Short mmCIF file of C-alpha atoms and ligand atoms in Angstrom, two decimals:
data_model
loop_
_atom_site.label_atom_id
_atom_site.label_comp_id
_atom_site.label_asym_id
_atom_site.label_seq_id
_atom_site.Cartn_x
_atom_site.Cartn_y
_atom_site.Cartn_z
CA UNK A 119 41.21 40.16 -15.58
CA UNK A 120 42.13 41.36 -12.12
CA UNK A 121 44.64 38.58 -11.90
CA UNK A 122 46.13 39.50 -15.26
CA UNK A 123 46.46 43.11 -14.19
CA UNK A 124 48.14 42.26 -10.95
CA UNK A 125 50.50 39.89 -12.79
CA UNK A 126 51.30 42.70 -15.18
CA UNK A 127 51.93 45.01 -12.25
CA UNK A 128 54.13 42.43 -10.60
CA UNK A 129 56.14 41.84 -13.75
CA UNK A 130 56.58 45.54 -14.46
CA UNK A 131 57.56 46.33 -10.88
CA UNK A 132 60.06 43.49 -11.03
CA UNK A 133 61.42 45.10 -14.16
CA UNK A 134 61.64 48.41 -12.36
CA UNK A 135 63.27 46.83 -9.36
CA UNK A 136 65.81 45.12 -11.60
CA UNK A 137 66.51 48.36 -13.39
CA UNK A 138 67.03 50.20 -10.14
CA UNK A 139 69.27 47.44 -8.94
CA UNK A 140 71.27 47.54 -12.13
CA UNK A 141 71.98 51.25 -11.66
CA UNK A 142 72.28 51.65 -7.93
CA UNK A 143 73.55 48.40 -6.56
CA UNK A 144 75.63 46.63 -9.16
CA UNK A 145 76.95 43.17 -8.57
CA UNK A 146 79.90 43.42 -6.24
CA UNK A 147 83.24 43.03 -8.00
CA UNK A 148 85.53 40.12 -7.24
CA UNK A 149 86.24 40.57 -3.57
CA UNK A 150 89.58 41.98 -2.67
CA UNK A 151 90.61 43.25 -6.09
CA UNK A 152 91.71 46.85 -5.78
CA UNK A 153 92.83 49.34 -8.40
CA UNK A 154 94.16 52.86 -8.48
CA UNK A 155 94.77 55.42 -11.21
CA UNK A 156 96.22 58.90 -10.82
CA UNK A 157 97.05 61.86 -13.02
CA UNK A 158 99.32 64.86 -12.69
CA UNK A 159 97.60 66.80 -15.43
CA UNK A 160 97.21 66.90 -19.16
CA UNK A 161 99.13 69.48 -21.15
CA UNK A 162 101.92 69.71 -23.60
CA UNK A 163 105.29 68.98 -22.08
CA UNK A 164 107.67 68.32 -24.99
CA UNK A 165 109.86 65.31 -24.39
CA UNK A 166 113.00 67.33 -25.12
CA UNK A 167 112.10 69.88 -22.41
CA UNK A 168 112.52 67.21 -19.73
CA UNK A 169 116.03 66.37 -18.54
CA UNK A 170 116.95 63.08 -16.91
CA UNK A 171 116.50 64.56 -13.45
CA UNK A 172 113.06 65.88 -14.35
CA UNK A 173 111.99 62.51 -15.66
CA UNK A 174 113.33 60.68 -12.63
CA UNK A 175 111.62 63.11 -10.28
CA UNK A 176 108.26 63.06 -12.08
CA UNK A 177 108.12 59.26 -12.24
CA UNK A 178 109.28 58.97 -8.62
CA UNK A 179 106.60 61.38 -7.40
CA UNK A 180 103.89 59.58 -9.36
CA UNK A 181 105.15 56.33 -7.82
CA UNK A 182 105.03 57.84 -4.34
CA UNK A 183 101.44 58.92 -4.92
CA UNK A 184 100.54 55.42 -6.13
CA UNK A 185 102.26 53.91 -3.09
CA UNK A 186 100.40 56.23 -0.72
CA UNK A 187 97.02 55.36 -2.22
CA UNK A 188 97.84 51.69 -2.56
CA UNK A 189 98.94 51.41 1.07
CA UNK A 190 95.40 52.40 2.07
CA UNK A 191 93.81 49.94 -0.36
CA UNK A 192 96.14 47.06 0.54
CA UNK A 193 95.20 47.57 4.17
CA UNK A 194 91.51 47.16 3.36
CA UNK A 195 90.95 50.92 3.60
CA UNK A 196 88.35 53.00 1.80
CA UNK A 197 88.71 54.19 -1.79
CA UNK A 198 88.03 57.72 -0.56
CA UNK A 199 91.03 57.58 1.79
CA UNK A 200 93.20 56.16 -0.98
CA UNK A 201 92.23 59.00 -3.30
CA UNK A 202 92.98 61.57 -0.63
CA UNK A 203 96.35 59.98 0.22
CA UNK A 204 97.47 59.92 -3.42
CA UNK A 205 96.36 63.49 -4.06
CA UNK A 206 98.13 64.75 -0.91
CA UNK A 207 101.46 63.56 -2.32
CA UNK A 208 100.86 65.32 -5.63
CA UNK A 209 99.65 68.52 -3.96
CA UNK A 210 102.91 68.70 -2.01
CA UNK A 211 105.06 68.40 -5.13
CA UNK A 212 105.97 71.67 -6.88
CA UNK A 213 105.99 69.69 -10.14
CA UNK A 214 102.21 69.68 -10.32
CA UNK A 215 99.63 72.41 -10.53
CA UNK A 216 97.93 71.77 -7.19
CA UNK A 217 98.91 72.88 -3.71
CA UNK A 218 102.60 73.86 -3.82
CA UNK A 219 103.35 74.65 -7.47
CA UNK A 220 99.84 75.90 -8.27
CA UNK A 221 99.73 78.24 -11.25
CA UNK A 222 99.41 82.02 -10.93
CA UNK A 223 96.18 83.79 -11.78
CA UNK A 224 96.05 87.05 -13.75
CA UNK A 225 96.66 89.20 -10.67
CA UNK A 226 99.73 87.24 -9.62
CA UNK A 227 98.14 85.15 -6.86
CA UNK A 228 96.88 81.61 -6.45
CA UNK A 229 93.30 80.40 -6.16
CA UNK A 230 92.88 76.69 -5.65
CA UNK A 231 89.99 74.35 -6.41
CA UNK A 232 89.40 70.74 -5.32
CA UNK A 233 86.71 68.12 -4.95
CA UNK A 234 86.17 64.50 -4.09
CA UNK A 235 83.29 62.06 -4.32
CA UNK A 236 82.46 58.63 -2.98
CA UNK A 237 80.44 56.56 -5.44
CA UNK A 238 78.32 54.17 -3.40
CA UNK A 239 77.17 56.86 -0.93
CA UNK A 240 77.17 59.78 -3.40
CA UNK A 241 78.80 61.88 -0.71
CA UNK A 242 80.84 64.72 -2.16
CA UNK A 243 82.81 67.76 -1.03
CA UNK A 244 84.36 70.65 -2.94
CA UNK A 245 86.12 73.97 -2.46
CA UNK A 246 86.69 76.72 -4.99
CA UNK A 247 88.97 79.73 -5.03
CA UNK A 248 90.75 79.10 -1.74
CA UNK A 249 94.02 80.94 -1.24
CA UNK A 250 95.54 80.00 2.15
CA UNK A 251 94.74 76.30 2.42
CA UNK A 252 97.81 74.13 1.99
CA UNK A 253 95.79 71.07 1.01
CA UNK A 254 92.55 71.92 -0.80
CA UNK A 255 91.62 68.23 -1.04
CA UNK A 256 91.60 67.99 2.77
CA UNK A 257 89.33 71.01 2.96
CA UNK A 258 87.00 69.46 0.35
CA UNK A 259 86.86 66.36 2.55
CA UNK A 260 86.06 68.53 5.58
CA UNK A 261 83.22 70.23 3.69
CA UNK A 262 81.85 66.78 2.90
CA UNK A 263 82.17 65.43 6.42
CA UNK A 264 81.72 68.43 8.67
CA UNK A 265 79.21 70.64 6.89
CA UNK A 266 75.78 70.01 5.40
CA UNK A 267 77.06 71.33 2.06
CA UNK A 268 78.81 69.99 -1.01
CA UNK A 269 80.73 73.07 -2.18
CA UNK A 270 82.12 76.14 -0.45
CA UNK A 271 83.96 78.99 -2.15
CA UNK A 272 86.31 81.91 -1.49
CA UNK A 273 86.09 83.80 1.79
CA UNK A 274 83.36 81.50 3.12
CA UNK A 275 85.48 78.42 2.49
CA UNK A 276 88.43 80.10 4.24
CA UNK A 277 86.19 80.95 7.22
CA UNK A 278 85.08 77.32 7.32
CA UNK A 279 88.76 76.28 7.24
CA UNK A 280 89.28 78.48 10.34
CA UNK A 281 86.94 76.16 12.22
CA UNK A 282 88.85 73.00 11.30
CA UNK A 283 92.05 72.47 13.27
CA UNK A 284 93.31 69.77 10.87
CA UNK A 285 93.42 72.24 7.97
CA UNK A 286 96.89 73.75 7.66
CA UNK A 287 97.06 77.36 6.49
CA UNK A 288 99.84 79.12 4.59
CA UNK A 289 100.49 82.54 3.10
CA UNK A 290 99.35 82.75 -0.50
CA UNK A 291 102.98 83.31 -1.54
CA UNK A 292 103.85 79.87 -0.14
CA UNK A 293 102.40 78.43 -3.37
CA UNK A 294 104.81 80.47 -5.54
CA UNK A 295 107.33 78.70 -7.72
CA UNK A 296 109.70 80.18 -10.26
CA UNK A 297 108.58 77.99 -13.15
CA UNK A 298 104.95 79.00 -12.63
CA UNK A 299 105.97 82.66 -12.53
CA UNK A 300 107.71 82.25 -15.88
CA UNK A 301 104.59 80.55 -17.23
CA UNK A 302 102.52 83.55 -16.12
CA UNK A 303 104.90 85.96 -17.87
CA UNK A 304 104.68 83.90 -21.05
CA UNK A 305 100.91 83.71 -20.86
CA UNK A 306 100.68 87.48 -20.36
CA UNK A 307 102.94 88.10 -23.36
CA UNK A 308 100.93 85.65 -25.45
CA UNK A 309 97.70 87.43 -24.56
CA UNK A 310 99.16 90.74 -25.73
CA UNK A 311 100.63 89.09 -28.82
CA UNK A 312 104.21 89.97 -27.84
CA UNK A 313 105.48 86.44 -27.18
CA UNK A 314 107.80 84.73 -29.69
CA UNK A 315 105.77 81.59 -29.39
CA UNK A 316 102.51 80.63 -27.76
CA UNK A 317 102.74 80.01 -24.05
CA UNK A 318 102.72 76.25 -23.51
CA UNK A 319 99.30 75.06 -22.44
CA UNK A 320 100.47 73.34 -19.26
CA UNK A 321 97.54 72.25 -17.22
CA UNK A 322 99.03 70.01 -14.52
CA UNK A 323 96.03 69.46 -12.27
CA UNK A 324 96.17 66.31 -10.14
CA UNK A 325 93.59 63.61 -9.56
CA UNK A 326 93.01 60.04 -8.42
CA UNK A 327 90.36 57.35 -8.73
CA UNK A 328 90.38 54.21 -6.57
CA UNK A 329 88.51 50.92 -6.21
CA UNK A 330 88.69 49.36 -2.75
CA UNK A 331 88.27 45.77 -1.53
CA UNK A 332 84.62 46.41 -0.75
CA UNK A 333 84.07 47.28 -4.39
CA UNK A 334 83.57 50.97 -3.65
CA UNK A 335 84.85 53.67 -5.97
CA UNK A 336 85.96 57.23 -5.15
CA UNK A 337 87.44 60.03 -7.23
CA UNK A 338 89.10 63.36 -6.48
CA UNK A 339 90.75 66.29 -8.24
CA UNK A 340 92.85 69.24 -7.02
CA UNK A 341 94.20 72.18 -9.01
CA UNK A 342 95.48 75.72 -9.18
CA UNK A 343 93.35 76.12 -12.31
CA UNK A 344 94.71 77.68 -15.49
CA UNK A 345 97.66 80.07 -15.73
CA UNK A 346 96.60 83.71 -16.06
CA UNK A 347 92.96 82.90 -15.30
CA UNK A 348 90.87 85.86 -14.24
CA UNK A 349 90.65 86.55 -10.54
CA UNK A 350 87.59 84.63 -9.33
CA UNK A 351 87.49 82.15 -12.21
CA UNK A 352 86.46 78.68 -11.11
CA UNK A 353 87.25 75.71 -13.32
CA UNK A 354 85.84 72.21 -13.56
CA UNK A 355 87.93 70.57 -10.83
CA UNK A 356 85.57 71.46 -7.96
CA UNK A 357 82.42 70.98 -10.02
CA UNK A 358 80.94 67.58 -9.26
CA UNK A 359 80.02 65.96 -12.57
CA UNK A 360 82.46 68.08 -14.58
CA UNK A 361 85.98 67.47 -13.20
CA UNK A 362 85.14 64.78 -10.65
CA UNK A 363 82.50 62.07 -10.48
CA UNK A 364 82.00 58.72 -8.80
CA UNK A 365 78.99 56.40 -8.68
CA UNK A 366 78.57 52.77 -7.78
CA UNK A 367 80.11 51.54 -11.00
CA UNK A 368 82.57 54.16 -12.21
CA UNK A 369 84.76 57.09 -11.18
CA UNK A 370 86.49 59.86 -13.14
CA UNK A 371 88.92 62.72 -12.56
CA UNK A 372 89.43 65.14 -15.44
CA UNK A 373 92.17 67.51 -16.45
CA UNK A 374 92.08 70.01 -19.26
CA UNK A 375 90.43 73.18 -20.39
CA UNK A 376 87.91 73.43 -17.57
CA UNK A 377 85.26 75.50 -19.31
CA UNK A 378 84.74 72.66 -21.81
CA UNK A 379 84.64 70.08 -19.05
CA UNK A 380 81.91 72.04 -17.28
CA UNK A 381 79.86 72.60 -20.43
CA UNK A 382 80.01 68.93 -21.31
CA UNK A 383 79.67 67.47 -17.79
CA UNK A 384 82.63 65.35 -18.78
CA UNK A 385 83.20 63.22 -15.68
CA UNK A 386 79.51 62.42 -15.29
CA UNK A 387 79.01 61.79 -18.97
CA UNK A 388 81.70 59.10 -19.01
CA UNK A 389 80.10 57.24 -16.10
CA UNK A 390 76.57 57.77 -17.40
CA UNK A 391 77.51 56.01 -20.64
CA UNK A 392 78.78 53.07 -18.62
CA UNK A 393 75.71 52.98 -16.34
CA UNK A 394 72.89 53.64 -18.78
CA UNK A 395 74.20 52.36 -22.09
CA UNK A 396 76.46 49.61 -20.87
CA UNK A 397 79.43 51.12 -22.74
CA UNK A 398 82.83 49.71 -21.95
CA UNK A 399 84.68 52.19 -19.74
CA UNK A 400 87.46 52.65 -22.24
CA UNK A 401 85.00 53.46 -25.05
CA UNK A 402 83.03 55.90 -22.92
CA UNK A 403 86.15 57.76 -21.78
CA UNK A 404 87.62 57.84 -25.27
CA UNK A 405 84.41 59.16 -26.83
CA UNK A 406 83.87 61.94 -24.30
CA UNK A 407 87.46 63.15 -24.01
CA UNK A 408 88.68 62.62 -27.54
CA UNK A 409 85.51 63.44 -29.47
CA UNK A 410 83.01 65.46 -27.45
CA UNK A 411 85.53 67.77 -25.76
CA UNK A 412 87.63 68.25 -28.88
CA UNK A 413 84.64 68.77 -31.18
CA UNK A 414 83.49 71.51 -28.82
CA UNK A 415 86.90 73.18 -29.17
CA UNK A 416 88.50 72.12 -25.88
CA UNK A 417 91.29 69.74 -24.98
CA UNK A 418 92.52 67.70 -22.06
CA UNK A 419 92.39 64.21 -20.62
CA UNK A 420 90.83 62.11 -17.90
CA UNK A 421 91.43 59.05 -15.79
CA UNK A 422 88.59 56.61 -15.23
CA UNK A 423 88.07 53.36 -13.36
CA UNK A 424 85.14 50.94 -13.23
CA UNK A 425 84.03 48.41 -10.65
CA UNK A 426 85.90 45.59 -12.36
CA UNK A 427 89.11 47.57 -12.06
CA UNK A 428 89.29 48.49 -15.74
CA UNK A 429 91.25 51.68 -16.26
CA UNK A 430 91.06 54.31 -19.02
CA UNK A 431 93.44 57.27 -19.42
CA UNK A 432 92.60 59.12 -22.67
CA UNK A 433 94.11 62.51 -23.50
CA UNK A 434 94.62 64.66 -26.57
CA UNK A 435 97.17 67.21 -25.36
CA UNK A 436 100.52 65.66 -26.22
CA UNK A 437 101.17 64.51 -22.67
CA UNK A 438 99.46 63.57 -19.45
CA UNK A 439 101.33 62.63 -16.30
CA UNK A 440 99.71 59.42 -15.10
CA UNK A 441 100.15 56.27 -13.07
CA UNK A 442 98.15 53.11 -12.37
CA UNK A 443 97.98 49.91 -10.39
CA UNK A 444 95.68 47.31 -11.92
CA UNK A 445 93.79 44.60 -10.02
CA UNK A 446 96.47 42.05 -10.99
CA UNK A 447 99.08 44.25 -9.29
CA UNK A 448 100.76 45.42 -12.49
CA UNK A 449 101.67 49.09 -12.32
CA UNK A 450 103.28 51.87 -14.28
CA UNK A 451 103.78 55.58 -14.75
CA UNK A 452 103.85 57.50 -18.03
CA UNK A 453 103.98 60.98 -19.53
CA UNK A 454 103.66 60.80 -23.30
CA UNK A 455 101.45 58.72 -25.58
CA UNK A 456 104.05 56.14 -26.43
CA UNK A 457 105.38 55.68 -22.88
N1 LIG B 143 90.89 71.63 -15.50
C1 LIG B 143 91.66 72.62 -14.81
C2 LIG B 143 90.94 73.94 -14.88
O1 LIG B 143 90.39 74.26 -15.89
C3 LIG B 143 93.02 72.79 -15.34
C4 LIG B 143 93.81 71.50 -15.45
O2 LIG B 143 93.26 70.44 -15.66
O3 LIG B 143 95.03 71.57 -15.32
O4 LIG B 143 90.97 74.67 -13.91
#
């Protein structure tokens, strides 16, 4: 009897151990196969609104971001560094709603949010509502590496930035761009019902997810939030599990109507489906973005990557700036569905 019980115990603890292993320490992927996926935001950018120069510039900037991230990966570097490198390029481009080119809030200023996460260590860093930090993703990284915290916000995050010499500071007006100012005007008119048409729902957040040679995954997101947002509003981008998530087997960066991404824990939900239910990444991402978010009344997109280098890029907004490099080296950039 005793023997039977201890056998039972042994078998069930083996089961437990296998379960734990399945979730926390998945089989390593094929060594050396890296992958990278980036986005420059979901939104509706009508094809006819983009001239040849715009198209060239958008694709070239996405390519530069891919190159920056891929240079890290090709060198055997960490997924986290690749994510940061790709996002830095997009933050510096006025085309995208992150860093330079961030949207205006309702009081005519800029408040920026960012986060990043490393899957196999579950380390994460985030900042919300910062207004003088040129690269919010770098500050999120500093929070992760040089503070005991995961997220810092507003004046406290700025004070923390004061202690970090590598964090470049700028006047809030440095983020201004003419096209974002026009978008604010349109959004204000739309909210008072005096606009001819609805303000376009440009989102434009940026994000990246990478798989490195060690089989580690990281994800990050950086944004100015939503045009005409209330002063103090924080979206999903800095919320770990909503706009950004990475675990041992999967990583996600979201873009879209942030309130819905927070309420539905979008980034985490995609990876949880892969980890707990064994869903294919593409099915999990599709289901969460194109059914759960939309059924709730929101919209947007996401990029996702699993440990085998599979990539998913669902969106339901008409367009999503995006780019990818698959494990076989094939790469591309795209804006609309049919691209
Ligand atoms: N998700 C962002 C937010 O709600 C906006 C975006 O994706 O562009 O702040």
